[in-house]
């Protein structure tokens, strides 16, 4: 065993960092046995040192000084956000220190720069905790499936929104009431926008797509819609057709067709999924991700996607991997972006849709609406009308479920429908994902 300890600089000591410190201390002997050398804290950098007096001399507000110290081998970053995390990590990597980070926002915005800096110095960059908390997902994509061809990664990667949608489905409550409950119970942050507007899931989708398809995908490449506009009526409408609404992150390899080369699609939006699909029963703050690979078939990963201890578990796993590399020599897997596949525009992505309209209930209305779908090349799978029937000016609710159609065609159809005399309101347009077929039209 290497006698010289591996010295760790911890940047950030909040929800995740606190648990990293606890696990490092509680499991010191076991971690040393697994890593091949003791793993010790060299220092902990925070913004407000007075709040962390229990850490004694380890604590500092001088993060730039800590990451460049000669006695530091590994930097663990759990501050979050773009700056100062990016500058600190680039400084650490430039100085020959390996990095473990949970920072999905930074990785999704500028992971390539970090990867290049790690390569230039020949050190490790690990980030298992950045997606789906405790769930071992990135290592399987990067390592276990390195001999296979991944075709799709899709799932629930944001616990806050899954808690809200689960609560709405269970109680029939409104989005606002469910968000309030999530905030009261500590699942949603005071400013929940990164979660409810889908940005957190989009960052994770960018990281997943990059690893799965050996292609650099950034958060800006990911089509992103959140859950703010999902209503109790949408949840009830989903139930009427045997579905649940979930916020999905979907990353797909899209086949070459005609002049269009093979590409990738990465997107986040709320969608109806069959109630019988395993993702539909993922409740509360849990995460679950399906991976499909040509030889392996379907794999499902499930567990706690957030929280101090679960996330720290993933951080510690990375730390042991880095420590083993330092003890044994060599590096872990480097960034693999050789495929450089183009990201397909959202307009070409084909899904099924559930369109709910309030219409005048008179002769010819259904035909004119069906005609617009047909004119835009959108094939109707089912139509259901409720209400109306009293003649005169009575309104009816018309639900149209389509076969898979390109996003652009559906959007033009809805634009035209909204302008028809007979259509009083387009109440909602939601995607229906069966999560079992290729989803892009050429
Ligand atoms: P917290 O907000 O709880 O903690 C952030 C920590 O960073 C605090 O200790 C804070 O110091 C410190 N900090 C903030 N700014 C600076 C700075 N300029 N210099 C030095 N230290 C600073 O965040 P979390 O622990 O929740 O999240 C950390 C990371 O982990 C993020 O990237 C997040 O996305 C990721 N993550 C979090 C999960 C979770 O469940 N919380 C799950 C998966 C990933 P001080 O204590 O003095 O305020
Ligand atoms: N805010 C995130 C969630 C934390 O709700 O899942 C984990 O990234």
Tab-separated table of C-alpha atoms and ligand atoms in Angstrom:
chain	number	residue	atom	x	y	z
A	1	UNK	CA	0.000	0.000	0.000
A	2	UNK	CA	1.182	3.517	-0.838
A	3	UNK	CA	1.973	4.977	2.581
A	4	UNK	CA	1.757	8.569	1.412
A	5	UNK	CA	-1.848	9.674	1.923
A	6	UNK	CA	-3.963	11.045	-0.902
A	7	UNK	CA	-4.804	14.608	0.008
A	8	UNK	CA	-8.166	16.052	-0.939
A	9	UNK	CA	-9.201	19.691	-1.268
A	10	UNK	CA	-12.964	20.003	-0.856
A	11	UNK	CA	-14.582	23.033	-2.503
A	12	UNK	CA	-17.993	23.632	-0.940
A	13	UNK	CA	-19.431	22.220	2.239
A	14	UNK	CA	-23.203	22.487	1.858
A	15	UNK	CA	-25.797	19.746	1.405
A	16	UNK	CA	-23.400	17.458	-0.483
A	17	UNK	CA	-20.044	18.643	0.895
A	18	UNK	CA	-21.084	18.052	4.520
A	19	UNK	CA	-21.880	14.434	3.705
A	20	UNK	CA	-18.601	14.017	1.816
A	21	UNK	CA	-16.748	15.132	4.958
A	22	UNK	CA	-18.806	12.781	7.148
A	23	UNK	CA	-18.306	9.743	4.912
A	24	UNK	CA	-14.598	10.451	4.497
A	25	UNK	CA	-14.222	10.505	8.269
A	26	UNK	CA	-16.625	7.681	9.180
A	27	UNK	CA	-15.197	5.273	6.622
A	28	UNK	CA	-11.556	6.350	6.693
A	29	UNK	CA	-10.144	2.850	7.263
A	30	UNK	CA	-12.309	1.150	4.660
A	31	UNK	CA	-11.655	3.856	2.084
A	32	UNK	CA	-7.905	3.515	2.692
A	33	UNK	CA	-8.134	-0.246	2.201
A	34	UNK	CA	-10.122	0.155	-1.028
A	35	UNK	CA	-8.020	2.994	-2.429
A	36	UNK	CA	-4.627	1.567	-1.459
A	37	UNK	CA	-3.696	4.651	0.562
A	38	UNK	CA	-5.313	6.810	3.232
A	39	UNK	CA	-7.605	9.480	1.768
A	40	UNK	CA	-7.316	12.651	3.847
A	41	UNK	CA	-8.886	16.088	3.784
A	42	UNK	CA	-6.262	18.775	3.163
A	43	UNK	CA	-8.735	21.658	3.414
A	44	UNK	CA	-12.323	22.743	2.855
A	45	UNK	CA	-13.116	26.000	1.038
A	46	UNK	CA	-16.443	27.740	1.619
A	47	UNK	CA	-17.922	31.204	1.197
A	48	UNK	CA	-18.694	31.836	4.886
A	49	UNK	CA	-16.066	30.099	7.060
A	50	UNK	CA	-17.698	31.235	10.337
A	51	UNK	CA	-20.587	28.841	9.611
A	52	UNK	CA	-18.221	25.866	9.546
A	53	UNK	CA	-16.205	26.351	12.725
A	54	UNK	CA	-16.570	22.637	13.580
A	55	UNK	CA	-14.073	21.915	10.804
A	56	UNK	CA	-11.377	23.863	12.655
A	57	UNK	CA	-8.201	24.588	10.731
A	58	UNK	CA	-9.368	22.739	7.631
A	59	UNK	CA	-11.768	25.537	6.740
A	60	UNK	CA	-10.774	28.435	4.502
A	61	UNK	CA	-12.360	31.068	2.336
A	62	UNK	CA	-9.340	31.004	0.039
A	63	UNK	CA	-10.461	28.465	-2.576
A	64	UNK	CA	-7.903	29.637	-5.219
A	65	UNK	CA	-5.112	29.183	-2.649
A	66	UNK	CA	-6.378	25.721	-1.640
A	67	UNK	CA	-6.545	24.279	-5.170
A	68	UNK	CA	-2.955	25.275	-5.937
A	69	UNK	CA	-1.430	23.963	-2.710
A	70	UNK	CA	1.436	21.517	-3.264
A	71	UNK	CA	0.093	19.031	-0.722
A	72	UNK	CA	-3.232	18.580	-2.604
A	73	UNK	CA	-3.617	15.609	-4.983
A	74	UNK	CA	-7.348	15.729	-5.767
A	75	UNK	CA	-9.890	18.551	-5.848
A	76	UNK	CA	-13.538	17.698	-5.111
A	77	UNK	CA	-15.906	20.459	-6.227
A	78	UNK	CA	-19.387	20.700	-4.728
A	79	UNK	CA	-19.949	24.455	-4.936
A	80	UNK	CA	-22.130	24.378	-8.048
A	81	UNK	CA	-22.723	26.999	-10.765
A	82	UNK	CA	-20.361	28.197	-13.462
A	83	UNK	CA	-18.053	30.627	-11.681
A	84	UNK	CA	-15.911	30.475	-9.623
A	85	UNK	CA	-16.149	26.671	-10.030
A	86	UNK	CA	-14.824	26.681	-13.622
A	87	UNK	CA	-11.793	28.871	-12.870
A	88	UNK	CA	-10.975	26.865	-9.743
A	89	UNK	CA	-11.197	23.515	-11.525
A	90	UNK	CA	-9.164	24.695	-14.528
A	91	UNK	CA	-6.509	25.967	-12.134
A	92	UNK	CA	-6.509	22.634	-10.298
A	93	UNK	CA	-6.271	20.602	-13.528
A	94	UNK	CA	-3.519	22.855	-14.878
A	95	UNK	CA	-1.625	22.223	-11.647
A	96	UNK	CA	-1.796	18.438	-12.190
A	97	UNK	CA	-4.557	17.684	-9.689
A	98	UNK	CA	-7.332	15.266	-10.540
A	99	UNK	CA	-10.893	16.546	-10.200
A	100	UNK	CA	-14.141	15.041	-8.941
A	101	UNK	CA	-17.194	17.248	-9.432
A	102	UNK	CA	-20.973	17.042	-9.029
A	103	UNK	CA	-21.468	20.218	-11.053
A	104	UNK	CA	-23.854	19.349	-13.892
A	105	UNK	CA	-24.401	22.998	-14.852
A	106	UNK	CA	-20.691	23.525	-15.490
A	107	UNK	CA	-20.182	20.174	-17.225
A	108	UNK	CA	-23.150	20.802	-19.521
A	109	UNK	CA	-21.974	24.297	-20.379
A	110	UNK	CA	-18.233	23.782	-20.682
A	111	UNK	CA	-17.324	20.153	-19.988
A	112	UNK	CA	-15.106	20.095	-23.077
A	113	UNK	CA	-12.764	22.733	-21.651
A	114	UNK	CA	-12.437	20.757	-18.416
A	115	UNK	CA	-11.805	17.530	-20.347
A	116	UNK	CA	-9.127	19.200	-22.473
A	117	UNK	CA	-7.416	20.573	-19.368
A	118	UNK	CA	-7.475	17.116	-17.755
A	119	UNK	CA	-5.952	15.607	-20.911
A	120	UNK	CA	-3.277	18.277	-21.119
A	121	UNK	CA	-2.140	17.442	-17.592
A	122	UNK	CA	-2.769	13.686	-17.817
A	123	UNK	CA	-5.069	13.683	-14.785
A	124	UNK	CA	-8.560	12.381	-14.032
A	125	UNK	CA	-11.923	14.134	-14.371
A	126	UNK	CA	-14.791	12.194	-12.772
A	127	UNK	CA	-18.395	13.385	-12.353
A	128	UNK	CA	-20.710	10.480	-11.488
A	129	UNK	CA	-22.689	12.617	-8.995
A	130	UNK	CA	-23.620	15.170	-11.663
A	131	UNK	CA	-26.451	13.032	-13.048
A	132	UNK	CA	-29.017	11.110	-11.019
A	133	UNK	CA	-27.284	11.452	-7.640
A	134	UNK	CA	-26.508	8.082	-6.121
A	135	UNK	CA	-27.416	6.048	-9.196
A	136	UNK	CA	-24.364	4.551	-10.894
A	137	UNK	CA	-25.200	5.659	-14.427
A	138	UNK	CA	-22.288	7.542	-15.969
A	139	UNK	CA	-19.733	4.832	-15.197
A	140	UNK	CA	-21.874	2.167	-16.917
A	141	UNK	CA	-22.247	4.466	-19.953
A	142	UNK	CA	-18.540	5.327	-20.018
A	143	UNK	CA	-17.079	1.964	-19.082
A	144	UNK	CA	-19.434	-1.024	-18.860
A	145	UNK	CA	-21.131	-0.228	-22.187
A	146	UNK	CA	-17.961	0.892	-23.982
A	147	UNK	CA	-18.154	-2.254	-26.113
A	148	UNK	CA	-21.737	-1.667	-27.204
A	149	UNK	CA	-23.621	0.884	-29.291
A	150	UNK	CA	-26.071	2.897	-27.215
A	151	UNK	CA	-29.189	3.963	-29.096
A	152	UNK	CA	-31.221	5.706	-26.443
A	153	UNK	CA	-31.031	7.015	-22.880
A	154	UNK	CA	-34.358	8.182	-21.504
A	155	UNK	CA	-35.786	8.747	-18.099
A	156	UNK	CA	-36.629	10.836	-15.097
A	157	UNK	CA	-33.570	12.754	-13.925
A	158	UNK	CA	-35.107	15.505	-11.807
A	159	UNK	CA	-36.518	14.596	-8.417
A	160	UNK	CA	-38.210	17.921	-7.672
A	161	UNK	CA	-40.403	17.856	-10.773
A	162	UNK	CA	-41.119	14.160	-10.343
A	163	UNK	CA	-42.272	14.861	-6.785
A	164	UNK	CA	-44.578	17.641	-8.042
A	165	UNK	CA	-46.053	15.582	-10.904
A	166	UNK	CA	-46.492	12.556	-8.608
A	167	UNK	CA	-48.292	14.723	-6.048
A	168	UNK	CA	-50.565	16.179	-8.754
A	169	UNK	CA	-51.418	12.671	-9.987
A	170	UNK	CA	-52.033	11.293	-6.505
A	171	UNK	CA	-54.224	14.106	-5.195
A	172	UNK	CA	-55.567	15.903	-8.258
A	173	UNK	CA	-53.954	19.075	-6.922
A	174	UNK	CA	-52.881	22.013	-9.059
A	175	UNK	CA	-49.273	22.643	-10.079
A	176	UNK	CA	-49.110	25.587	-7.645
A	177	UNK	CA	-50.339	23.553	-4.663
A	178	UNK	CA	-47.997	20.662	-5.457
A	179	UNK	CA	-45.038	23.056	-5.771
A	180	UNK	CA	-45.954	24.586	-2.417
A	181	UNK	CA	-45.969	21.130	-0.827
A	182	UNK	CA	-42.611	20.279	-2.441
A	183	UNK	CA	-41.150	23.510	-1.049
A	184	UNK	CA	-42.603	22.903	2.428
A	185	UNK	CA	-41.121	19.397	2.536
A	186	UNK	CA	-37.713	20.624	1.344
A	187	UNK	CA	-37.788	18.957	-2.104
A	188	UNK	CA	-38.032	22.214	-4.059
A	189	UNK	CA	-35.633	25.090	-3.524
A	190	UNK	CA	-36.796	28.633	-2.664
A	191	UNK	CA	-36.107	29.485	-6.321
A	192	UNK	CA	-37.301	26.323	-8.081
A	193	UNK	CA	-36.823	27.565	-11.649
A	194	UNK	CA	-33.781	25.405	-12.530
A	195	UNK	CA	-35.899	22.367	-11.732
A	196	UNK	CA	-39.424	23.302	-12.845
A	197	UNK	CA	-38.302	24.998	-16.069
A	198	UNK	CA	-36.331	21.889	-17.021
A	199	UNK	CA	-32.815	23.394	-17.018
A	200	UNK	CA	-31.471	20.949	-14.424
A	201	UNK	CA	-32.738	18.002	-16.458
A	202	UNK	CA	-31.400	19.598	-19.662
A	203	UNK	CA	-27.900	19.824	-18.173
A	204	UNK	CA	-28.130	16.157	-17.244
A	205	UNK	CA	-29.415	15.260	-20.720
A	206	UNK	CA	-26.411	17.036	-22.272
A	207	UNK	CA	-24.025	15.007	-20.101
A	208	UNK	CA	-25.843	11.741	-20.833
A	209	UNK	CA	-25.967	12.345	-24.590
A	210	UNK	CA	-22.279	13.286	-24.673
A	211	UNK	CA	-21.260	10.059	-22.957
A	212	UNK	CA	-23.734	7.772	-24.704
A	213	UNK	CA	-23.028	8.973	-28.238
A	214	UNK	CA	-19.332	9.969	-27.995
A	215	UNK	CA	-20.277	13.460	-29.087
A	216	UNK	CA	-20.051	16.835	-27.423
A	217	UNK	CA	-23.574	17.935	-26.529
A	218	UNK	CA	-24.040	21.085	-24.442
A	219	UNK	CA	-27.070	22.362	-22.521
A	220	UNK	CA	-27.701	24.804	-25.379
A	221	UNK	CA	-28.195	21.822	-27.739
A	222	UNK	CA	-30.974	20.370	-25.590
A	223	UNK	CA	-34.577	21.317	-26.368
A	224	UNK	CA	-36.027	22.177	-22.972
A	225	UNK	CA	-39.586	22.597	-21.693
A	226	UNK	CA	-40.514	22.541	-18.010
A	227	UNK	CA	-43.641	21.615	-16.085
A	228	UNK	CA	-45.088	25.010	-15.118
A	229	UNK	CA	-47.890	24.742	-17.667
A	230	UNK	CA	-48.976	21.203	-16.737
A	231	UNK	CA	-52.492	21.419	-15.272
A	232	UNK	CA	-54.646	19.119	-13.176
A	233	UNK	CA	-56.784	18.753	-16.330
A	234	UNK	CA	-53.736	17.488	-18.260
A	235	UNK	CA	-53.046	14.883	-15.560
A	236	UNK	CA	-56.702	13.794	-15.707
A	237	UNK	CA	-56.599	13.696	-19.521
A	238	UNK	CA	-53.514	11.480	-19.362
A	239	UNK	CA	-55.309	9.123	-16.985
A	240	UNK	CA	-58.251	8.934	-19.438
A	241	UNK	CA	-55.962	7.327	-22.025
A	242	UNK	CA	-54.108	5.128	-19.508
A	243	UNK	CA	-51.092	7.419	-19.142
A	244	UNK	CA	-49.125	9.388	-16.542
A	245	UNK	CA	-47.300	12.672	-17.128
A	246	UNK	CA	-43.563	12.661	-16.369
A	247	UNK	CA	-40.801	15.154	-17.105
A	248	UNK	CA	-38.568	13.129	-19.416
A	249	UNK	CA	-35.005	13.598	-20.563
A	250	UNK	CA	-34.623	11.777	-23.872
A	251	UNK	CA	-31.316	11.305	-25.694
A	252	UNK	CA	-31.474	9.333	-28.947
A	253	UNK	CA	-29.164	8.304	-31.718
A	254	UNK	CA	-31.013	9.198	-34.913
A	255	UNK	CA	-30.383	7.063	-37.987
A	256	UNK	CA	-29.129	8.406	-41.306
A	257	UNK	CA	-31.997	8.917	-43.779
A	258	UNK	CA	-31.531	10.080	-47.357
A	259	UNK	CA	-29.209	13.090	-47.310
A	260	UNK	CA	-29.542	13.462	-43.544
A	261	UNK	CA	-26.574	11.946	-41.729
A	262	UNK	CA	-26.782	9.986	-38.483
A	263	UNK	CA	-27.246	12.377	-35.581
A	264	UNK	CA	-28.385	12.761	-32.016
A	265	UNK	CA	-31.439	14.273	-30.410
A	266	UNK	CA	-31.503	15.518	-26.811
A	267	UNK	CA	-34.656	16.931	-25.318
A	268	UNK	CA	-36.510	17.527	-22.055
A	269	UNK	CA	-40.267	17.964	-21.771
A	270	UNK	CA	-43.289	16.738	-19.872
A	271	UNK	CA	-44.898	13.844	-21.719
A	272	UNK	CA	-47.641	11.277	-21.300
A	273	UNK	CA	-46.239	7.778	-20.881
A	274	UNK	CA	-48.189	4.531	-20.584
A	275	UNK	CA	-49.177	3.870	-16.962
A	276	UNK	CA	-47.872	0.323	-17.437
A	277	UNK	CA	-44.342	1.519	-18.319
A	278	UNK	CA	-41.879	1.064	-15.429
A	279	UNK	CA	-41.067	4.807	-15.489
A	280	UNK	CA	-44.697	5.603	-14.667
A	281	UNK	CA	-44.360	4.007	-11.252
A	282	UNK	CA	-41.283	6.054	-10.330
A	283	UNK	CA	-42.778	8.231	-7.620
A	284	UNK	CA	-41.732	11.182	-5.519
A	285	UNK	CA	-38.159	12.409	-5.653
A	286	UNK	CA	-36.733	9.240	-7.182
A	287	UNK	CA	-34.949	9.071	-10.549
A	288	UNK	CA	-34.964	6.270	-13.114
A	289	UNK	CA	-33.243	5.994	-16.461
A	290	UNK	CA	-33.626	3.482	-19.285
A	291	UNK	CA	-30.610	2.790	-21.445
A	292	UNK	CA	-30.960	0.904	-24.719
A	293	UNK	CA	-27.949	-0.545	-26.461
A	294	UNK	CA	-27.798	-2.689	-29.572
A	295	UNK	CA	-26.297	-5.768	-27.940
A	296	UNK	CA	-27.275	-5.281	-24.293
A	297	UNK	CA	-30.924	-4.429	-24.992
A	298	UNK	CA	-32.780	-2.479	-22.310
A	299	UNK	CA	-31.254	-1.631	-18.940
A	300	UNK	CA	-32.973	0.274	-16.143
A	301	UNK	CA	-31.248	2.338	-13.459
A	302	UNK	CA	-33.265	3.458	-10.457
A	303	UNK	CA	-32.611	5.155	-7.132
A	304	UNK	CA	-32.181	8.405	-5.241
A	305	UNK	CA	-31.273	11.177	-7.629
A	306	UNK	CA	-30.524	13.845	-5.050
A	307	UNK	CA	-29.857	14.555	-1.399
A	308	UNK	CA	-26.669	14.983	0.595
A	309	UNK	CA	-25.787	11.385	1.442
A	310	UNK	CA	-26.861	9.754	-1.844
A	311	UNK	CA	-24.943	12.327	-3.872
A	312	UNK	CA	-21.919	12.063	-1.577
A	313	UNK	CA	-21.944	8.299	-2.177
A	314	UNK	CA	-21.330	8.946	-5.882
A	315	UNK	CA	-18.652	11.546	-5.086
A	316	UNK	CA	-16.842	9.100	-2.797
A	317	UNK	CA	-17.009	6.379	-5.444
A	318	UNK	CA	-15.237	8.728	-7.850
A	319	UNK	CA	-12.738	9.713	-5.200
A	320	UNK	CA	-11.790	6.082	-4.596
A	321	UNK	CA	-11.412	5.576	-8.370
A	322	UNK	CA	-9.075	8.590	-8.600
A	323	UNK	CA	-7.143	7.409	-5.538
A	324	UNK	CA	-6.688	3.951	-7.049
A	325	UNK	CA	-5.363	5.527	-10.239
A	326	UNK	CA	-2.921	7.633	-8.238
A	327	UNK	CA	-1.755	4.613	-6.261
A	328	UNK	CA	-1.474	2.253	-9.222
A	329	UNK	CA	-0.426	4.793	-11.837
A	330	UNK	CA	-2.428	5.577	-14.979
A	331	UNK	CA	-5.727	7.347	-15.538
A	332	UNK	CA	-9.394	6.583	-15.727
A	333	UNK	CA	-11.314	6.925	-19.004
A	334	UNK	CA	-10.755	10.143	-20.940
A	335	UNK	CA	-13.431	12.134	-22.743
A	336	UNK	CA	-14.600	10.228	-25.817
A	337	UNK	CA	-16.054	12.618	-28.409
A	338	UNK	CA	-14.707	11.005	-31.569
A	339	UNK	CA	-18.153	10.517	-33.201
A	340	UNK	CA	-18.969	14.267	-33.374
A	341	UNK	CA	-22.541	13.537	-34.464
A	342	UNK	CA	-24.712	16.532	-35.399
A	343	UNK	CA	-27.533	17.454	-33.035
A	344	UNK	CA	-30.818	17.190	-34.947
A	345	UNK	CA	-33.170	20.209	-34.773
A	346	UNK	CA	-36.242	19.743	-32.616
A	347	UNK	CA	-38.540	20.396	-35.576
A	348	UNK	CA	-37.542	17.034	-37.079
A	349	UNK	CA	-38.170	15.023	-33.920
A	350	UNK	CA	-41.278	12.879	-34.254
A	351	UNK	CA	-43.497	11.972	-31.334
A	352	UNK	CA	-47.162	11.299	-30.840
A	353	UNK	CA	-49.305	14.140	-29.530
A	354	UNK	CA	-52.367	14.570	-27.369
A	355	UNK	CA	-54.199	17.735	-28.431
A	356	UNK	CA	-57.138	18.961	-26.386
A	357	UNK	CA	-59.467	21.497	-28.014
A	358	UNK	CA	-62.610	23.326	-27.027
A	359	UNK	CA	-64.747	23.417	-30.176
A	360	UNK	CA	-68.166	24.482	-31.385
A	361	UNK	CA	-70.415	21.416	-31.545
A	362	UNK	CA	-71.905	21.697	-35.006
A	363	UNK	CA	-71.885	19.777	-38.265
A	364	UNK	CA	-68.595	19.816	-40.179
A	365	UNK	CA	-66.369	20.892	-37.291
A	366	UNK	CA	-64.728	17.500	-36.808
A	367	UNK	CA	-64.165	17.205	-40.566
A	368	UNK	CA	-62.510	20.639	-40.772
A	369	UNK	CA	-60.231	19.858	-37.822
A	370	UNK	CA	-59.320	16.423	-39.178
A	371	UNK	CA	-58.675	18.092	-42.535
A	372	UNK	CA	-56.047	20.406	-41.024
A	373	UNK	CA	-54.221	17.448	-39.454
A	374	UNK	CA	-54.286	15.708	-42.828
A	375	UNK	CA	-53.138	18.823	-44.714
A	376	UNK	CA	-50.032	18.988	-42.505
A	377	UNK	CA	-49.289	15.290	-42.880
A	378	UNK	CA	-50.168	14.481	-39.270
A	379	UNK	CA	-51.972	11.168	-39.005
A	380	UNK	CA	-54.722	10.872	-36.376
A	381	UNK	CA	-54.721	7.745	-34.189
A	382	UNK	CA	-57.827	8.473	-32.100
A	383	UNK	CA	-60.460	11.154	-31.557
A	384	UNK	CA	-62.737	11.515	-28.568
A	385	UNK	CA	-65.468	14.073	-28.033
A	386	UNK	CA	-67.148	14.881	-24.719
A	387	UNK	CA	-69.744	17.516	-23.814
A	388	UNK	CA	-71.773	19.511	-26.317
A	389	UNK	CA	-74.837	17.987	-27.904
A	390	UNK	CA	-77.256	20.734	-26.889
A	391	UNK	CA	-77.248	22.400	-30.274
A	392	UNK	CA	-76.948	26.145	-30.732
A	393	UNK	CA	-73.737	27.529	-29.377
A	394	UNK	CA	-72.774	24.519	-27.206
A	395	UNK	CA	-69.070	23.765	-26.854
A	396	UNK	CA	-67.550	20.307	-26.845
A	397	UNK	CA	-64.164	19.048	-25.778
A	398	UNK	CA	-62.317	17.277	-28.541
A	399	UNK	CA	-59.213	15.212	-27.842
A	400	UNK	CA	-57.076	14.174	-30.794
A	401	UNK	CA	-54.253	11.689	-30.309
A	402	UNK	CA	-51.888	11.486	-33.261
A	403	UNK	CA	-49.487	8.937	-34.642
A	404	UNK	CA	-45.823	9.992	-34.551
A	405	UNK	CA	-45.399	13.254	-36.439
A	406	UNK	CA	-42.534	15.737	-36.702
A	407	UNK	CA	-42.667	18.552	-34.162
A	408	UNK	CA	-42.698	21.179	-36.931
A	409	UNK	CA	-45.758	19.631	-38.635
A	410	UNK	CA	-47.681	19.419	-35.386
A	411	UNK	CA	-46.796	23.007	-34.434
A	412	UNK	CA	-48.082	24.326	-37.800
A	413	UNK	CA	-51.263	22.274	-37.434
A	414	UNK	CA	-51.946	23.714	-33.990
A	415	UNK	CA	-51.265	27.258	-35.226
A	416	UNK	CA	-53.895	26.844	-37.925
A	417	UNK	CA	-56.392	25.134	-35.588
A	418	UNK	CA	-56.114	28.002	-33.124
A	419	UNK	CA	-57.281	30.380	-35.860
A	420	UNK	CA	-60.338	28.350	-36.959
A	421	UNK	CA	-63.767	29.808	-36.156
A	422	UNK	CA	-64.948	26.494	-34.773
A	423	UNK	CA	-62.024	26.181	-32.335
A	424	UNK	CA	-62.711	28.205	-29.209
A	425	UNK	CA	-59.479	27.246	-27.443
A	426	UNK	CA	-56.490	24.962	-27.766
A	427	UNK	CA	-56.474	23.803	-24.154
A	428	UNK	CA	-53.300	21.767	-24.235
A	429	UNK	CA	-50.781	20.073	-26.474
A	430	UNK	CA	-48.767	17.304	-24.840
A	431	UNK	CA	-46.443	14.708	-26.260
A	432	UNK	CA	-47.166	11.025	-25.845
A	433	UNK	CA	-44.027	8.900	-25.564
A	434	UNK	CA	-44.233	5.150	-25.739
A	435	UNK	CA	-40.475	4.938	-25.020
A	436	UNK	CA	-40.131	1.931	-27.221
A	437	UNK	CA	-39.463	3.089	-30.750
A	438	UNK	CA	-37.148	5.344	-32.733
A	439	UNK	CA	-38.501	8.868	-32.677
A	440	UNK	CA	-37.110	11.050	-35.441
A	441	UNK	CA	-38.591	11.734	-38.854
A	442	UNK	CA	-36.288	12.648	-41.702
B	1	LIG	P1	-25.139	23.994	-1.397
B	1	LIG	O1	-25.677	25.305	-1.837
B	1	LIG	O2	-25.817	23.284	-0.294
B	1	LIG	O3	-23.604	24.211	-0.965
B	1	LIG	C1	-22.721	24.994	-1.706
B	1	LIG	C2	-21.412	25.137	-0.931
B	1	LIG	O4	-20.510	25.867	-1.745
B	1	LIG	C3	-21.549	25.892	0.379
B	1	LIG	O5	-20.753	25.288	1.368
B	1	LIG	C4	-21.003	27.269	0.044
B	1	LIG	O6	-20.354	27.921	1.136
B	1	LIG	C5	-19.957	26.933	-0.984
B	1	LIG	N1	-19.664	28.050	-1.854
B	1	LIG	C6	-20.531	28.812	-2.551
B	1	LIG	N2	-19.868	29.760	-3.229
B	1	LIG	C7	-18.570	29.577	-2.965
B	1	LIG	C8	-17.381	30.228	-3.360
B	1	LIG	N3	-17.418	31.286	-4.165
B	1	LIG	N4	-16.196	29.785	-2.866
B	1	LIG	C9	-16.142	28.737	-2.018
B	1	LIG	N5	-17.243	28.066	-1.612
B	1	LIG	C10	-18.426	28.494	-2.069
B	1	LIG	O7	-25.023	23.097	-2.707
B	1	LIG	P2	-25.238	21.513	-2.810
B	1	LIG	O8	-24.363	20.832	-1.833
B	1	LIG	O9	-26.686	21.200	-2.807
B	1	LIG	O10	-24.740	21.242	-4.314
B	1	LIG	C11	-23.380	21.229	-4.639
B	1	LIG	C12	-23.203	20.685	-6.050
B	1	LIG	O11	-23.689	19.371	-6.112
B	1	LIG	C13	-23.936	21.457	-7.151
B	1	LIG	O12	-23.169	21.442	-8.321
B	1	LIG	C14	-25.198	20.646	-7.352
B	1	LIG	O13	-25.746	20.806	-8.646
B	1	LIG	C15	-24.652	19.247	-7.168
B	1	LIG	N6	-25.659	18.283	-6.784
B	1	LIG	C16	-26.419	18.487	-5.688
B	1	LIG	C17	-27.379	17.586	-5.319
B	1	LIG	C18	-28.216	17.788	-4.115
B	1	LIG	O14	-29.087	16.946	-3.866
B	1	LIG	N7	-28.019	18.848	-3.341
B	1	LIG	C19	-27.596	16.348	-6.117
B	1	LIG	C20	-26.672	16.189	-7.221
B	1	LIG	C21	-25.745	17.150	-7.541
B	1	LIG	P3	-21.152	28.365	2.473
B	1	LIG	O15	-21.463	27.077	3.183
B	1	LIG	O16	-20.185	29.179	3.216
B	1	LIG	O17	-22.353	29.084	1.985
B	2	LIG	N1	-32.564	19.653	-8.064
B	2	LIG	C1	-32.176	18.347	-8.482
B	2	LIG	C2	-33.418	17.443	-8.471
B	2	LIG	C3	-31.086	17.842	-7.565
B	2	LIG	O1	-34.500	17.866	-8.065
B	2	LIG	O2	-33.326	16.305	-8.909
B	2	LIG	C4	-30.255	16.768	-8.178
B	2	LIG	O3	-29.552	17.175	-9.274
